[in-house]
Steps between C-alpha positions, in 0.01 A plus 500: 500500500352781326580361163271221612262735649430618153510165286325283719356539887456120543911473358589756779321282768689167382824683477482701838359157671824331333314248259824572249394266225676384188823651573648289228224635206681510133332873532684554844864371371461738185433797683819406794723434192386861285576646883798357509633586199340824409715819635847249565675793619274630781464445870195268547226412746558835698300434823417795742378467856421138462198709297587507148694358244601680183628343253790772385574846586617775217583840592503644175303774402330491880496168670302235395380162613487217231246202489589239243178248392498261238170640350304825496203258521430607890672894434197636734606330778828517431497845485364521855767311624719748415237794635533337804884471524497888372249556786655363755831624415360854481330489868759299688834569312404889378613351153301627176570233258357416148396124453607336161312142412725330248422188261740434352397180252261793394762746470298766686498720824371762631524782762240544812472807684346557831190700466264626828222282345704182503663542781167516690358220318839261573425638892161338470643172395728511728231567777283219329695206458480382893173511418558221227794269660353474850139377349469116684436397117631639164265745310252350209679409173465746258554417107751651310693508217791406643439230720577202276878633551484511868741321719129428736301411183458112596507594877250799417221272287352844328 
């Protein structure tokens, strides 16, 4: 949820509140096919606790966790995804991990570290989000540059 967190507050609240729309989006199927098929050779869909899912797991060079996206078009958010799987392995596994987003259509990556400042910053999104998600109604759209790709864009009305 913190990926939506940091694209789009009024996403998060339709997502938590399980308003899943347009699950078959062109935009969707591309990006399950790339995930798919990029990195053929790894274990997938890692899920810990019932709390996170990784996508892969490489313990080369220090362990890393992988998260494979169509397009670096959202990479902020994206990137705290992967802060937040870091995090939380860190405080509940005692696991120091680097975070790699991958695109591959883009033929790019690149390697997240853990830093104090981030970490406190991914502990105040953590801390905010009920905030968001238990709101009776979802926050005020917001415009942005994104939204015309959104799976909520005709739900959303921005």
């Amino acid at each position: 949820m913190v990926q939506y967190y940091k694209a789009c507050k009024r996403e998060l609240w339709f997502y938590a509140n399980q308003l899943n729309m347009n699950y078959d989006d062109d935009n969707i199927n591309i990006g399950k096919l790339i995930h798919e098929t990029a990195y053929s050779d790894e274990r997938k869909n890692i899920l810990i606790d019932g709390e996170i899912a990784v996508d892969f797991v490489k313990d080369k060079d220090g362990a890393a966790i992988f998260e494979v996206k169509k397009s670096s078009r959202l990479e902020e958010p994206t990137n705290y995804q992967l802060y937040y799987y870091m995090w939380y392995l860190k405080n509940k596994k005692g696991m120091d991990v680097k975070g790699m987003p991958v695109y591959p259509p883009e033929k790019k990556r690149e390697e997240l570290v853990l830093t104090p400042e981030i970490e406190r910053e991914v502990e105040g999104i953590v801390a905010d989000i009920p905030n968001i998600t238990n709101l009776k109604t979802p926050p005020k759209a917001e415009k942005k540059r994104y939204c015309r790709r959104c799976s909520y864009f005709e739900f959303c009305r921005v």
